[in-house]
Tab-separated table of C-alpha atoms in Angstrom:
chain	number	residue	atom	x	y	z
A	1	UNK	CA	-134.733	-146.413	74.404
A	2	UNK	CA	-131.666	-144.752	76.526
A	3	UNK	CA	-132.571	-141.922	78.881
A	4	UNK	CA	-129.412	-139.897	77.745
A	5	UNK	CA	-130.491	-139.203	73.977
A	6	UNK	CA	-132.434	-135.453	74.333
A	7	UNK	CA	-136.010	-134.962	74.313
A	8	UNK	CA	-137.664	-134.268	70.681
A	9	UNK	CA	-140.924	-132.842	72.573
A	10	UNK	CA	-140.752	-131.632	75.346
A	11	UNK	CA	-144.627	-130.928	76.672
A	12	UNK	CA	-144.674	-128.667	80.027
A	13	UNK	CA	-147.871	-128.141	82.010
A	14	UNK	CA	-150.277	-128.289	79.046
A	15	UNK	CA	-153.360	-127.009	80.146
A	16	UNK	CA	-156.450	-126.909	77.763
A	17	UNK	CA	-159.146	-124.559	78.303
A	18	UNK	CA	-162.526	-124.229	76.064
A	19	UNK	CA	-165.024	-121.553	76.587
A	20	UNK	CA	-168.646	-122.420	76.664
A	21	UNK	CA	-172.190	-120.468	77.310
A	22	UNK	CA	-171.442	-120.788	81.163
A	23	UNK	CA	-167.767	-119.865	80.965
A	24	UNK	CA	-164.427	-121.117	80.400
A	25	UNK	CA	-163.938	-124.795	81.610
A	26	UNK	CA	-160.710	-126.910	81.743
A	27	UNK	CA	-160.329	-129.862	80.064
A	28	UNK	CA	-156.234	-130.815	81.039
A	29	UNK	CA	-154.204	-129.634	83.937
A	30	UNK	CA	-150.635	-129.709	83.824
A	31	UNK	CA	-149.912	-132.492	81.673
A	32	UNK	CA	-146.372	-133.080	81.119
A	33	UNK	CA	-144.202	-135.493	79.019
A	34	UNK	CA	-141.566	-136.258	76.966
A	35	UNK	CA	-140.809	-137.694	73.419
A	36	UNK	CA	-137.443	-138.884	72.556
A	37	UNK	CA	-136.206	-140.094	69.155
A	38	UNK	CA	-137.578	-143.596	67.853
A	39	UNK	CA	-139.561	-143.768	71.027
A	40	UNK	CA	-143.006	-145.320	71.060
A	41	UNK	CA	-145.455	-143.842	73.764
A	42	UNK	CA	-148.935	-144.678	74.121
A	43	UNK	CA	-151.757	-142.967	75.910
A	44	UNK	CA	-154.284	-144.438	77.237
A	45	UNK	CA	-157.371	-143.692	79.580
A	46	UNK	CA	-161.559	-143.687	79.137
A	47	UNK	CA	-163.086	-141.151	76.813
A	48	UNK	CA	-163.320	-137.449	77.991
A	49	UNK	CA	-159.587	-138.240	79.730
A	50	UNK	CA	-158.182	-135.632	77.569
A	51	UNK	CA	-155.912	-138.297	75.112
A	52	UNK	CA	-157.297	-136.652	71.858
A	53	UNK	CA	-157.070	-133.191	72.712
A	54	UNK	CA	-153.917	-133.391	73.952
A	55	UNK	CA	-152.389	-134.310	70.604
A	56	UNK	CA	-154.524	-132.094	68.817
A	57	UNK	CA	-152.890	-128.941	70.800
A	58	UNK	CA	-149.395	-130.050	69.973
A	59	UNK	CA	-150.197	-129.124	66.423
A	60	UNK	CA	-152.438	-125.982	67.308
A	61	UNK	CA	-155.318	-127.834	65.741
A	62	UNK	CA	-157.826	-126.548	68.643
A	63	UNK	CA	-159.802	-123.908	67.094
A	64	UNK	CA	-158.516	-120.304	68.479
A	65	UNK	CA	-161.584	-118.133	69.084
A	66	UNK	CA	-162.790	-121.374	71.399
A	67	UNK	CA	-160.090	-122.743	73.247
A	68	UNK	CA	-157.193	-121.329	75.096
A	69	UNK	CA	-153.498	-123.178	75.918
A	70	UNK	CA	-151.263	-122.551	78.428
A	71	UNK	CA	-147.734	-124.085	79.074
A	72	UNK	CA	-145.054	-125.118	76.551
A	73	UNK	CA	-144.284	-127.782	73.937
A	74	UNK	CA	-140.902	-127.435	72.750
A	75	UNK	CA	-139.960	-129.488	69.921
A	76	UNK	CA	-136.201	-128.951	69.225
A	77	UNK	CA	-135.883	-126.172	71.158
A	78	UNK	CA	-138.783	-124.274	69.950
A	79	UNK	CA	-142.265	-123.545	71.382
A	80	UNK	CA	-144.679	-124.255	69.311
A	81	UNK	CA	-147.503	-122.739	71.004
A	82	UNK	CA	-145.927	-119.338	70.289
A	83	UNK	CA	-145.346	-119.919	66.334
A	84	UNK	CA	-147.731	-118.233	63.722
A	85	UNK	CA	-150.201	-120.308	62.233
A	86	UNK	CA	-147.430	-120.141	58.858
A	87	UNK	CA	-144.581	-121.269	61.360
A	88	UNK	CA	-147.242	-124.591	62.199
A	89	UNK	CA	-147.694	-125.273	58.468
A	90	UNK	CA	-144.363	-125.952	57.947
A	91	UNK	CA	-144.018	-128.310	60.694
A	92	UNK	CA	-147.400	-129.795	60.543
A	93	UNK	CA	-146.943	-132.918	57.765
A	94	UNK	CA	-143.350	-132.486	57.254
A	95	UNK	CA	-141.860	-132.838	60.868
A	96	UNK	CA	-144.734	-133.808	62.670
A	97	UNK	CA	-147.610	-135.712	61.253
A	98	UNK	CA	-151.313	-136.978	63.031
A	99	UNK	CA	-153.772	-139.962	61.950
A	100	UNK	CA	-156.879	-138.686	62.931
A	101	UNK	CA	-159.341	-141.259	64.420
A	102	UNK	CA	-162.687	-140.092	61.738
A	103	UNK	CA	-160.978	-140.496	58.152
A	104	UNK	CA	-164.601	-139.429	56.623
A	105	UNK	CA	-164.477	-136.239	58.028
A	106	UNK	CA	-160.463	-135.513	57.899
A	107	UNK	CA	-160.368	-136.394	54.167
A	108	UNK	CA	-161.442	-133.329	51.825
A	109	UNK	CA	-164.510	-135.293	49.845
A	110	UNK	CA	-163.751	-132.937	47.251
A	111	UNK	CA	-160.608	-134.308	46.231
A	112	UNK	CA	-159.051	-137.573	44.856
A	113	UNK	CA	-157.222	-139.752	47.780
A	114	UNK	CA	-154.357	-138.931	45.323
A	115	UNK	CA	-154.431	-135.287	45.382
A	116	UNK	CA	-155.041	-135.589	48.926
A	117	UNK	CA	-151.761	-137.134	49.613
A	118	UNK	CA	-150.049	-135.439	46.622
A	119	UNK	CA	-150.682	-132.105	48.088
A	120	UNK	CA	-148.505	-132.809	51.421
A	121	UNK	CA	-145.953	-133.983	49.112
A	122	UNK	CA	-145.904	-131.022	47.047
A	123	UNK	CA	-146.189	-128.595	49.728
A	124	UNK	CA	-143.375	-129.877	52.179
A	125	UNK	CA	-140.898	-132.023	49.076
A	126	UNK	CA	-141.367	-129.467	46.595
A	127	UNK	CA	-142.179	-131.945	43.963
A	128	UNK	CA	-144.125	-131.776	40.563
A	129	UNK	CA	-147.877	-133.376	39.928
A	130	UNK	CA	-146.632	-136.866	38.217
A	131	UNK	CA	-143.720	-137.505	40.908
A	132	UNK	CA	-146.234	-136.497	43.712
A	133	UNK	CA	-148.893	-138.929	42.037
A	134	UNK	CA	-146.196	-141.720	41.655
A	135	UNK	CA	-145.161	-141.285	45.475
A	136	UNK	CA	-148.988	-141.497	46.043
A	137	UNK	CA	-149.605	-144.765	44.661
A	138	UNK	CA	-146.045	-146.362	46.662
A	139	UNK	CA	-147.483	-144.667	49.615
A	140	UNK	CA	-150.839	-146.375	49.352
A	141	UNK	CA	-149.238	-149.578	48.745
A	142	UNK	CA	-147.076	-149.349	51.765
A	143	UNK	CA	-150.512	-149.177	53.820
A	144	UNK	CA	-151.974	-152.220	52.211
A	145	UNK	CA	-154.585	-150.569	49.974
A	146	UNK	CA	-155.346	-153.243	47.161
A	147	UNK	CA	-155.177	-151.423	43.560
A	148	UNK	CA	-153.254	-148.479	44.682
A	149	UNK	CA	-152.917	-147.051	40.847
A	150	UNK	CA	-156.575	-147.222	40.520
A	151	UNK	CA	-157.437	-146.235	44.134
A	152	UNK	CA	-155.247	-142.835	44.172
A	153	UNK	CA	-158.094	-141.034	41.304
A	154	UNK	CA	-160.875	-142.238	43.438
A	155	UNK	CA	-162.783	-140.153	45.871
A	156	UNK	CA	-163.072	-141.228	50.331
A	157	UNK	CA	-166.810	-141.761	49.466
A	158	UNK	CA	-165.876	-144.865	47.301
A	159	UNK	CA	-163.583	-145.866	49.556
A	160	UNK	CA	-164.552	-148.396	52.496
A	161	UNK	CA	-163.952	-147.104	56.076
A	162	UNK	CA	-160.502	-149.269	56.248
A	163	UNK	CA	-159.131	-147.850	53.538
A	164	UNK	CA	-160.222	-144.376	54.241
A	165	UNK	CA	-158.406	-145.088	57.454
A	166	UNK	CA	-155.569	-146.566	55.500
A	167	UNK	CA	-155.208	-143.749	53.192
A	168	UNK	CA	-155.580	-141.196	56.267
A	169	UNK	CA	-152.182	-142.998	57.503
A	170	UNK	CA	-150.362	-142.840	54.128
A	171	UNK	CA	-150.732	-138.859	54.134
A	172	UNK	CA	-149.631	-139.036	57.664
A	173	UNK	CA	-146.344	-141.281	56.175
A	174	UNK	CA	-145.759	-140.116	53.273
A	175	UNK	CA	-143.032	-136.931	54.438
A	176	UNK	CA	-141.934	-139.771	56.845
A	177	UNK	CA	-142.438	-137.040	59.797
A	178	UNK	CA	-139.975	-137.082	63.063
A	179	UNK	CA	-142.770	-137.535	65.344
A	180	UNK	CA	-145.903	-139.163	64.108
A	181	UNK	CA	-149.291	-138.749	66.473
A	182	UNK	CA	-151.666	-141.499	65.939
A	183	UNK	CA	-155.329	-141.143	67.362
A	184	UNK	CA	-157.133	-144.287	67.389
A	185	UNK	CA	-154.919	-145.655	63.657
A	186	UNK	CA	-156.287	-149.283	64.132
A	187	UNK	CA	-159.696	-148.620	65.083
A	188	UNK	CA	-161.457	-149.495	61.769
A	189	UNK	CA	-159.175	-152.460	60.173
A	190	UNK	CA	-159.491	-155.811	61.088
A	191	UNK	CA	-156.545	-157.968	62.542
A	192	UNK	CA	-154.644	-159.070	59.795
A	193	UNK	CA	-154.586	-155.317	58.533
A	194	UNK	CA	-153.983	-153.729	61.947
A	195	UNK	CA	-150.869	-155.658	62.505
A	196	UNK	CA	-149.228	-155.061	58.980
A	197	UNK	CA	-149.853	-151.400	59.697
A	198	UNK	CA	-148.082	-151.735	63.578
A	199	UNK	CA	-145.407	-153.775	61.707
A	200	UNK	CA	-145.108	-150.728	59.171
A	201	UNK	CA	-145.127	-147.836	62.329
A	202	UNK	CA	-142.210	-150.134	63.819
A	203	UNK	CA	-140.147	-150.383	60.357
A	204	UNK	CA	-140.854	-146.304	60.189
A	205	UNK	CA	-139.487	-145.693	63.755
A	206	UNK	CA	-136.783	-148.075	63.271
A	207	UNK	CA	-135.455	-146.915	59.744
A	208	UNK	CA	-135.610	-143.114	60.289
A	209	UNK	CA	-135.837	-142.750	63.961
A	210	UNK	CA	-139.395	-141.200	64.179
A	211	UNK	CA	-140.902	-140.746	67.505
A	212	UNK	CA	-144.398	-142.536	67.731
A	213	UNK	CA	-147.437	-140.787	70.110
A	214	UNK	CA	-150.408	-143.388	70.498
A	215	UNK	CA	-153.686	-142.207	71.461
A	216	UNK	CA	-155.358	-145.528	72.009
A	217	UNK	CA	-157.900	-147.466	74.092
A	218	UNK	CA	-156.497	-150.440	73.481
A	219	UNK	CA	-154.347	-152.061	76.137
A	220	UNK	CA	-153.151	-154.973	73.602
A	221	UNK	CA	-151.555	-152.204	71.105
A	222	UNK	CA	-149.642	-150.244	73.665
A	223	UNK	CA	-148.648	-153.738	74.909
A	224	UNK	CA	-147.533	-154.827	71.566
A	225	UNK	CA	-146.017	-151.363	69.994
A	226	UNK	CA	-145.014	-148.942	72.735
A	227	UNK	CA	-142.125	-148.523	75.080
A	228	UNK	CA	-143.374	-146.009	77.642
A	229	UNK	CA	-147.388	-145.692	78.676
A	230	UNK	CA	-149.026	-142.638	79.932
A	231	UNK	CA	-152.092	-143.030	81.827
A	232	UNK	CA	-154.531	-139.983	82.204
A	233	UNK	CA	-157.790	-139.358	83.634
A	234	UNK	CA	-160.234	-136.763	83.649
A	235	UNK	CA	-157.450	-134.326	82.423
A	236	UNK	CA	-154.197	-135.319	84.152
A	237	UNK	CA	-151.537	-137.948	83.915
A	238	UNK	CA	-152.198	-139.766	86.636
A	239	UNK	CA	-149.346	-142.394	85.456
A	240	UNK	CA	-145.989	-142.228	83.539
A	241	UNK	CA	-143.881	-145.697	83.192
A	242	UNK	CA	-142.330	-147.938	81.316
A	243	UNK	CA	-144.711	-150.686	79.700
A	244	UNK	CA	-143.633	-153.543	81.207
A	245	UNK	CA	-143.400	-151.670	84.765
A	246	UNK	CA	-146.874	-150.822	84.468
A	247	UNK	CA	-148.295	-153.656	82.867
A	248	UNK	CA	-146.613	-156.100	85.831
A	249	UNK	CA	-147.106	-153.572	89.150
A	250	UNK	CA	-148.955	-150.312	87.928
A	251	UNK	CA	-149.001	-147.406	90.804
A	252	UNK	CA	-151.950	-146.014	90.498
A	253	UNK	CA	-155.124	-147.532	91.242
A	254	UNK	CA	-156.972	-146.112	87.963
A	255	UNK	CA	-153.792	-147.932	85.669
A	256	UNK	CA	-155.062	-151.382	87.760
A	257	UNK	CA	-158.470	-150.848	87.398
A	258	UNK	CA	-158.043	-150.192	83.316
A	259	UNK	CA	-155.565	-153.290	83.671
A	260	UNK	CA	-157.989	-155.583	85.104
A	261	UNK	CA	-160.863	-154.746	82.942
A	262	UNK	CA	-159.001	-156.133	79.458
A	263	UNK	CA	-161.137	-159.638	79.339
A	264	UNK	CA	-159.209	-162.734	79.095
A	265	UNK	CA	-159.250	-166.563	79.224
A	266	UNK	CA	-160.608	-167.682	82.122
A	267	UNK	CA	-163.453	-170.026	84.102
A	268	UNK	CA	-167.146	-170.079	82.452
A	269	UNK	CA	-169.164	-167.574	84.089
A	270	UNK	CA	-166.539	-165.264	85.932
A	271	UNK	CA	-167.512	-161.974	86.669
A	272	UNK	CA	-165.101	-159.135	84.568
A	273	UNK	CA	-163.769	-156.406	87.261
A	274	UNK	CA	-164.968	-153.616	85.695
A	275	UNK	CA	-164.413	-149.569	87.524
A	276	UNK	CA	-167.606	-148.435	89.057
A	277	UNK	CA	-168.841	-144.518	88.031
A	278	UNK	CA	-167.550	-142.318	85.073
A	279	UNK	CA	-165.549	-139.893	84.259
A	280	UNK	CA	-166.287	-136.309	85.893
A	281	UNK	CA	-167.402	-133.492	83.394
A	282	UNK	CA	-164.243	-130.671	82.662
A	283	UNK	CA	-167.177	-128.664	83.886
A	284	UNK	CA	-167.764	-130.260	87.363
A	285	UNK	CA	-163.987	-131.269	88.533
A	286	UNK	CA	-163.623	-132.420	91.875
A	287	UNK	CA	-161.154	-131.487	94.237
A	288	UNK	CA	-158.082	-133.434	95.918
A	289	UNK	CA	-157.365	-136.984	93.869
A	290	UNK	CA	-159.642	-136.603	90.690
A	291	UNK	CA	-160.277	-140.544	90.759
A	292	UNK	CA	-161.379	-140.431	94.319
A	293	UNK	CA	-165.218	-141.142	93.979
A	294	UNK	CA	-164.362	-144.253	91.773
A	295	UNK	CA	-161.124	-145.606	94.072
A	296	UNK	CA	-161.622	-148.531	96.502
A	297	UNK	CA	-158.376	-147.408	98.084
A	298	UNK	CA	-159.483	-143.789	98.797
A	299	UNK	CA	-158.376	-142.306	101.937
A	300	UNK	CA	-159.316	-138.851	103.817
A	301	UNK	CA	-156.254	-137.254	103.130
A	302	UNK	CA	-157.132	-137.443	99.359
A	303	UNK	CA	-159.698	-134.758	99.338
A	304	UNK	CA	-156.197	-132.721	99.013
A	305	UNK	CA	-154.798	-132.057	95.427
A	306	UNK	CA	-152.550	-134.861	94.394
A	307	UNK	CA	-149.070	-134.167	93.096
A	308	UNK	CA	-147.314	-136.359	90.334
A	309	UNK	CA	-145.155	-138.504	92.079
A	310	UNK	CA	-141.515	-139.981	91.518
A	311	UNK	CA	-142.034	-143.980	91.876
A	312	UNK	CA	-138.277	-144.228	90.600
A	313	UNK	CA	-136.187	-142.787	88.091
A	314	UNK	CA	-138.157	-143.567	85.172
A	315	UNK	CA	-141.842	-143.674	86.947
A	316	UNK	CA	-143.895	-141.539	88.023
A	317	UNK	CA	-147.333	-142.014	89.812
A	318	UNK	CA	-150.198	-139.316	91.173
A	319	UNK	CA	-151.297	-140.874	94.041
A	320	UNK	CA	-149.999	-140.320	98.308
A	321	UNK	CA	-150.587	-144.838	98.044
A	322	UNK	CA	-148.252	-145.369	95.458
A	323	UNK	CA	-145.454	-146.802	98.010
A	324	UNK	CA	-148.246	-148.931	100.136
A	325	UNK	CA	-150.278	-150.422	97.820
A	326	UNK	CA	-149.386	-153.766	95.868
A	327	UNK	CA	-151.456	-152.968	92.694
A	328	UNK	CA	-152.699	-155.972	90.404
A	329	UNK	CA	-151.734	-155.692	86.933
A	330	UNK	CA	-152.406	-157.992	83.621
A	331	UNK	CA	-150.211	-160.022	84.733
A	332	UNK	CA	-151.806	-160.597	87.907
């Protein structure tokens, strides 16, 4: 991926707010990225980091009367946290897609898997019933779904949970989108499965340049698929490099600490570094370095808000260490 080609999302400052019985709490602050065309980056971090609704605000998926978004995410040009909710239609599907990470409750029970993916079709293509059916059946062979022409009249509830999950990513396909966010879109499918559907993401981003967002906790996919990572924790990106940069030498001691933690072959009967604590509740944030109470490598001076952090041109690290410490990595 060259630096020169222009962003395709541009996310500024993205801060997420959700108001509760005992008032408005944050759940992000000042998350910033960016997407280019045919690039692959994954995010990664515990649950309650803010991965999930992250994506789900690029779309405008948060519900309105709870939640509250501040910053910008420009795609082409255009903010899409000041369209209309008719304005997000037309680019939800069509030039941006998600896979959601619970197919049972994103699929309509109501409807057919074929309607399902028939009515995307029809809505952003413009096509009849018997095309959009057709397209449905290619689409849910493309995802490995045995019996596609029987599968598309059937309903998720007859479905298994792979192929819900499978059929969840052929809507998300099917208008081959320009960026495509996937929460979680391995979670439920075995190995053999998972990588013909990585091996189908690649093929997508390679034939018609679509930008791929993972939201992942799995170290081995990002590995595997993506060319950038972004690490955040409780909220923040706390880490923004290239794969193989971070994977060798990560700068930031939560990165390592995830890094260490993926088990591998080793001696009988060897303890598996693991990071002591949890995340912090949106509602009870410290202050300074939000990592501090779990960090080995803590220091005074990071009781004082940490800024994000050029490492070099192309990384970026929130933590004062970054230069001093020698991090280990998977690699290690």
């Amino acid at each position: 991926m060259t630096a020169d080609k222009q962003p395709l999302l541009d996310v500024r400052g993205l801060g997420i707010f959700f108001r509760t019985e005992a008032g408005e709490v944050q759940a992000t602050r000042d998350v910033s990225f960016q997407l280019r065309p045919g690039e692959r980056l994954g995010i990664v971090g515990e649950s309650g980091c803010g991965k999930t609704v992250t994506g789900l605000s690029i779309l405008g998926l948060l519900p309105r009367a709870q939640s509250r978004v501040e910053g910008q995410v420009l795609f082409e040009g255009r903010d899409l946290l000041t369209l209309s909710p008719r304005q997000l239609r037309a680019v939800r599907g069509r030039r941006i897609s998600m896979i959601f990470q619970e197919p049972m409750s994103a699929l309509d029970p109501v409807f057919t898997i074929g309607q399902q993916i028939g009515e995307t079709l029809r809505a952003h293509r413009g096509i009849g019933k018997k095309e959009a059916r057709e397209r449905a059946v290619e689409a849910l062979a493309q995802v490995g779904i045995p019996l596609p022409s029987r599968r598309v009249d059937e309903y998720p509830h007859q479905l298994s949970g792979g192929m819900r999950q499978r059929a969840m990513i052929a809507i998300a396909l099917v208008c081959e989108p320009q960026i495509l966010i996937a929460d979680e879109p391995t979670t439920a499918l075995d190995v053999t499965i998972q990588a013909q559907i990585i091996d189908l993401l690649f093929d997508l981003s390679a034939r018609t340049g679509t930008a791929l967002l993972f939201i992942t906790h799995d170290l081995g996919v990002i590995a595997e698929t993506c060319t950038r990572m972004l690490t955040m924790y409780a909220g923040e990106v706390v880490e923004d490099s290239p794969v193989d940069a971070a994977l060798e030498r990560p700068r930031h001691p939560y990165t390592s600490g995830l890094l260490r933690s993926i088990p591998r072959l080793s001696k009988r009967k060897t303890v598996l570094p693991s990071i002591a604590g949890r995340v912090p509740s949106p509602a009870d944030m410290p202050t300074g370095c939000r990592f501090r109470a779990r960090c080995v490598h803590g220091l005074a001076e990071c009781e004082a808000r940490q800024d994000l952090l050029d490492v070099s041109l192309d990384r970026r690290a929130r933590c004062m260490r970054q230069a001093e410490l020698t991090l280990p990595g998977a690699i290690a």
